[in-house]
Short mmCIF file of C-alpha atoms in Angstrom, two decimals:
data_model
loop_
_atom_site.label_atom_id
_atom_site.label_comp_id
_atom_site.label_asym_id
_atom_site.label_seq_id
_atom_site.Cartn_x
_atom_site.Cartn_y
_atom_site.Cartn_z
CA MET A 4 -115.38 10.04 16.68
CA ASN A 5 -117.15 9.34 13.38
CA ASN A 6 -114.62 9.15 10.55
CA LEU A 7 -117.19 8.64 7.80
CA PRO A 8 -117.42 11.45 5.23
CA LEU A 9 -120.48 13.68 5.36
CA THR A 10 -121.64 12.20 2.05
CA GLU A 11 -122.13 8.89 3.85
CA VAL A 12 -123.25 10.16 7.26
CA TYR A 13 -126.06 12.18 5.67
CA ARG A 14 -126.92 9.90 2.78
CA PRO A 15 -130.77 9.74 2.65
CA SER A 16 -132.47 6.65 4.09
CA LEU A 17 -135.91 7.48 2.69
CA LEU A 18 -137.05 8.67 -0.70
CA SER A 19 -138.68 11.67 0.97
CA ASP A 20 -135.26 12.75 2.27
CA CYS A 21 -133.85 13.07 -1.26
CA ILE A 22 -133.58 16.45 -2.95
CA LEU A 23 -135.54 15.78 -6.13
CA PRO A 24 -137.87 17.75 -8.41
CA ASP A 25 -141.55 16.79 -8.38
CA ARG A 26 -141.33 15.20 -11.85
CA ILE A 27 -139.07 12.54 -10.27
CA MET A 28 -140.37 12.44 -6.70
CA LYS A 29 -144.04 11.95 -7.56
CA PRO A 30 -143.73 9.01 -9.97
CA LEU A 31 -141.12 7.30 -7.77
CA SER A 32 -143.49 7.61 -4.81
CA LYS A 33 -146.14 5.86 -6.92
CA TRP A 34 -143.61 3.27 -8.11
CA LYS A 35 -142.86 2.31 -4.49
CA GLU A 36 -146.43 1.07 -4.09
CA ARG A 37 -146.10 -1.51 -6.87
CA GLN A 38 -142.39 -1.86 -7.62
CA ASN A 39 -143.45 -3.55 -10.84
CA THR A 40 -140.62 -2.56 -13.17
CA HIS A 41 -136.89 -1.89 -13.19
CA LEU A 42 -135.47 1.65 -13.14
CA ILE A 43 -132.73 3.62 -14.88
CA PHE A 44 -131.47 6.82 -13.26
CA TYR A 45 -129.28 8.90 -15.56
CA GLY A 46 -127.58 12.28 -15.38
CA GLY A 47 -124.38 14.06 -14.40
CA ALA A 48 -122.03 13.06 -11.59
CA GLY A 49 -122.95 13.81 -7.99
CA ILE A 50 -126.57 14.82 -8.57
CA GLY A 51 -128.18 12.13 -6.43
CA LYS A 52 -128.75 9.10 -8.64
CA THR A 53 -127.04 6.57 -6.38
CA SER A 54 -128.27 8.21 -3.18
CA THR A 55 -131.86 8.00 -4.45
CA ALA A 56 -131.41 4.37 -5.44
CA ILE A 57 -129.98 3.47 -2.02
CA ALA A 58 -132.75 5.39 -0.24
CA LEU A 59 -135.34 3.37 -2.14
CA ALA A 60 -133.53 0.13 -1.32
CA LYS A 61 -133.27 0.97 2.39
CA GLU A 62 -136.94 1.88 2.49
CA LEU A 63 -138.30 -1.08 0.52
CA SER A 64 -135.83 -3.88 1.18
CA PRO A 65 -133.50 -2.86 4.03
CA ASN A 66 -132.25 -6.40 4.67
CA ASP A 67 -131.82 -7.55 1.11
CA TYR A 68 -130.26 -5.09 -1.31
CA LEU A 69 -126.98 -5.13 -3.15
CA VAL A 70 -124.88 -2.32 -4.64
CA ILE A 71 -122.63 -3.33 -7.54
CA ASN A 72 -119.81 -1.17 -8.91
CA GLY A 73 -120.27 -1.27 -12.67
CA SER A 74 -116.87 0.28 -13.33
CA LYS A 75 -115.33 -2.86 -11.80
CA ASP A 76 -117.84 -5.72 -12.17
CA ASN A 77 -118.96 -5.23 -15.72
CA ASP A 78 -118.36 -8.31 -17.87
CA ASP A 79 -120.57 -11.19 -18.96
CA HIS A 80 -118.75 -13.67 -16.69
CA PHE A 81 -119.76 -11.61 -13.63
CA VAL A 82 -123.36 -11.27 -14.85
CA ASN A 83 -123.82 -14.91 -15.82
CA ASN A 84 -122.25 -16.38 -12.70
CA TYR A 85 -122.11 -14.25 -9.56
CA LEU A 86 -125.03 -11.94 -10.33
CA ALA A 87 -127.33 -14.72 -11.57
CA LYS A 88 -127.26 -16.33 -8.12
CA HIS A 89 -128.56 -13.14 -6.49
CA MET A 90 -131.25 -12.59 -9.10
CA THR A 91 -132.82 -16.04 -9.06
CA SER A 92 -133.15 -16.79 -5.34
CA ILE A 93 -136.19 -15.72 -3.33
CA SER A 94 -135.52 -13.23 -0.56
CA LEU A 95 -135.71 -14.60 2.97
CA TYR A 96 -137.14 -11.32 4.23
CA GLY A 97 -140.48 -11.27 2.44
CA SER A 98 -139.67 -8.37 0.13
CA LYS A 99 -138.30 -8.13 -3.37
CA ARG A 100 -134.53 -8.05 -3.56
CA ILE A 101 -133.13 -4.79 -4.98
CA ILE A 102 -129.91 -4.75 -6.98
CA ILE A 103 -128.37 -1.34 -7.63
CA TYR A 104 -126.01 -1.43 -10.60
CA ASP A 105 -123.97 1.75 -10.12
CA GLU A 106 -122.18 3.21 -13.15
CA SER A 107 -123.86 0.57 -15.28
CA ASP A 108 -122.95 2.40 -18.48
CA ARG A 109 -119.56 0.68 -17.98
CA LEU A 110 -121.15 -2.73 -18.63
CA THR A 111 -119.87 -4.46 -21.73
CA ASP A 112 -122.32 -5.13 -24.55
CA ASN A 113 -122.14 -8.87 -23.83
CA ALA A 114 -122.91 -8.28 -20.15
CA GLN A 115 -125.89 -6.12 -21.05
CA ALA A 116 -127.12 -8.73 -23.50
CA GLY A 117 -126.85 -11.35 -20.75
CA LEU A 118 -129.17 -9.29 -18.54
CA ARG A 119 -132.05 -9.04 -20.99
CA LYS A 120 -133.84 -12.31 -20.26
CA PRO A 121 -133.16 -12.38 -16.47
CA LEU A 122 -134.63 -8.88 -16.17
CA GLU A 123 -137.91 -10.36 -17.43
CA ASP A 124 -137.77 -13.82 -15.88
CA TYR A 125 -136.97 -12.71 -12.33
CA ALA A 126 -138.71 -9.34 -12.17
CA HIS A 127 -141.19 -10.81 -9.67
CA ILE A 128 -138.44 -11.37 -7.07
CA THR A 129 -135.66 -8.93 -8.01
CA THR A 130 -135.76 -5.26 -8.94
CA PHE A 131 -132.84 -3.59 -10.70
CA ILE A 132 -131.96 0.07 -10.41
CA PHE A 133 -129.33 1.12 -12.93
CA THR A 134 -127.46 4.39 -12.38
CA VAL A 135 -125.93 5.82 -15.52
CA ASN A 136 -123.92 8.88 -16.54
CA TYR A 137 -124.23 8.23 -20.28
CA PRO A 138 -127.62 6.64 -21.15
CA GLU A 139 -126.68 6.23 -24.80
CA LYS A 140 -124.31 3.44 -23.72
CA ILE A 141 -127.20 1.31 -22.44
CA ILE A 142 -128.64 -1.01 -25.09
CA ALA A 143 -132.25 -0.56 -26.19
CA PRO A 144 -133.48 -3.98 -24.91
CA ILE A 145 -132.51 -3.03 -21.35
CA LYS A 146 -134.07 0.42 -21.65
CA SER A 147 -137.31 -1.16 -22.87
CA ARG A 148 -137.50 -3.20 -19.65
CA CYS A 149 -137.06 -0.14 -17.40
CA ILE A 150 -138.56 3.22 -16.57
CA GLU A 151 -135.99 5.96 -17.17
CA PHE A 152 -135.55 9.06 -15.03
CA ASP A 153 -133.45 12.02 -16.16
CA PHE A 154 -131.84 13.51 -13.04
CA ASN A 155 -130.46 16.52 -14.91
CA LEU A 156 -132.37 19.54 -13.62
CA LYS A 157 -134.61 21.55 -15.94
CA GLY A 158 -135.54 25.23 -15.82
CA ASN A 159 -136.96 26.33 -12.46
CA GLU A 160 -136.01 22.99 -10.87
CA MET A 161 -132.49 24.34 -10.45
CA ASP A 162 -133.51 27.21 -8.14
CA ALA A 163 -135.84 25.08 -6.03
CA SER A 164 -133.25 22.34 -5.58
CA LYS A 165 -130.48 24.84 -4.77
CA PHE A 166 -132.66 26.36 -2.06
CA ALA A 167 -133.43 22.93 -0.59
CA LEU A 168 -129.72 22.04 -0.57
CA ILE A 169 -128.76 25.29 1.14
CA ILE A 170 -131.25 24.53 3.91
CA ARG A 171 -129.92 20.96 4.16
CA LEU A 172 -126.30 22.13 4.42
CA LYS A 173 -127.17 24.71 7.06
CA ASN A 174 -128.81 22.00 9.18
CA ILE A 175 -125.83 19.69 8.71
CA SER A 176 -123.37 22.43 9.66
CA LYS A 177 -125.27 23.02 12.90
CA LYS A 178 -125.29 19.33 13.77
CA GLU A 179 -121.60 19.03 12.98
CA LYS A 180 -120.77 22.31 14.79
CA LYS A 181 -119.07 23.70 11.71
CA SER A 182 -117.45 27.15 11.77
CA ILE A 183 -119.10 28.34 8.60
CA SER A 184 -121.41 31.25 7.87
CA ASN A 185 -124.64 31.13 5.92
CA ASN A 186 -122.99 33.22 3.20
CA GLU A 187 -120.18 30.68 2.90
CA ILE A 188 -122.69 27.84 2.58
CA GLU A 189 -124.52 29.72 -0.16
CA LEU A 190 -121.20 30.32 -1.92
CA ILE A 191 -120.41 26.58 -1.84
CA VAL A 192 -123.78 25.78 -3.41
CA ASN A 193 -123.55 28.53 -6.00
CA ASN A 194 -120.08 27.37 -7.04
CA HIS A 195 -120.67 23.60 -7.15
CA PHE A 196 -124.38 22.88 -7.61
CA PRO A 197 -125.86 20.61 -9.01
CA ASP A 198 -123.03 18.35 -7.79
CA ILE A 199 -124.49 17.65 -4.33
CA ARG A 200 -121.63 15.31 -3.47
CA LYS A 201 -119.10 18.07 -4.17
CA CYS A 202 -121.06 20.53 -2.01
CA LEU A 203 -120.97 18.12 0.95
CA SER A 204 -117.27 17.47 0.39
CA MET A 205 -116.57 21.22 0.44
CA LEU A 206 -118.57 21.61 3.67
CA GLU A 207 -116.32 18.93 5.15
CA LEU A 208 -113.35 21.34 4.93
CA TYR A 209 -114.78 23.76 7.50
#
């Protein structure tokens, strides 16, 4: 029996599996070809920032990526010691190493300042993806070294993404043999979207 939550079991492994509007999906698909800059994903909780980052890492560097919890490992001592070792060494697998700094808006100002030069010096061997709830807490020098993506949905993007999520949840419910109707799935999405994580957690209850 698989005891993993649905949010982990069905976490995307490819960028194409992510539920994203075209204004994010298209440039990220182009970015994959070159991977020539760092990224910042920002927006509300549960809308797919970390899942998208992990999908990119699994697709581009499946044997050499690291996810760091910025709410825990967020000071300059961590950055200058532990993290520096991962940034400066060449990957043994022939691809660029990817470091996902989750909740990186929790980084102290000193920690962020300590990242400025390494982000430039080691960009040829290490790519950073920062996920952020509050982009105003990220200092300008880091933003200038990254491409920023706003994951908050705009206008008609909401309806298209809701429809895609409803289809995804219906497929998951069939695979998991859930006793839930299509109307109940639509109700979950209508009540909790755009928090995709919350929608999956609610589906877990059936």
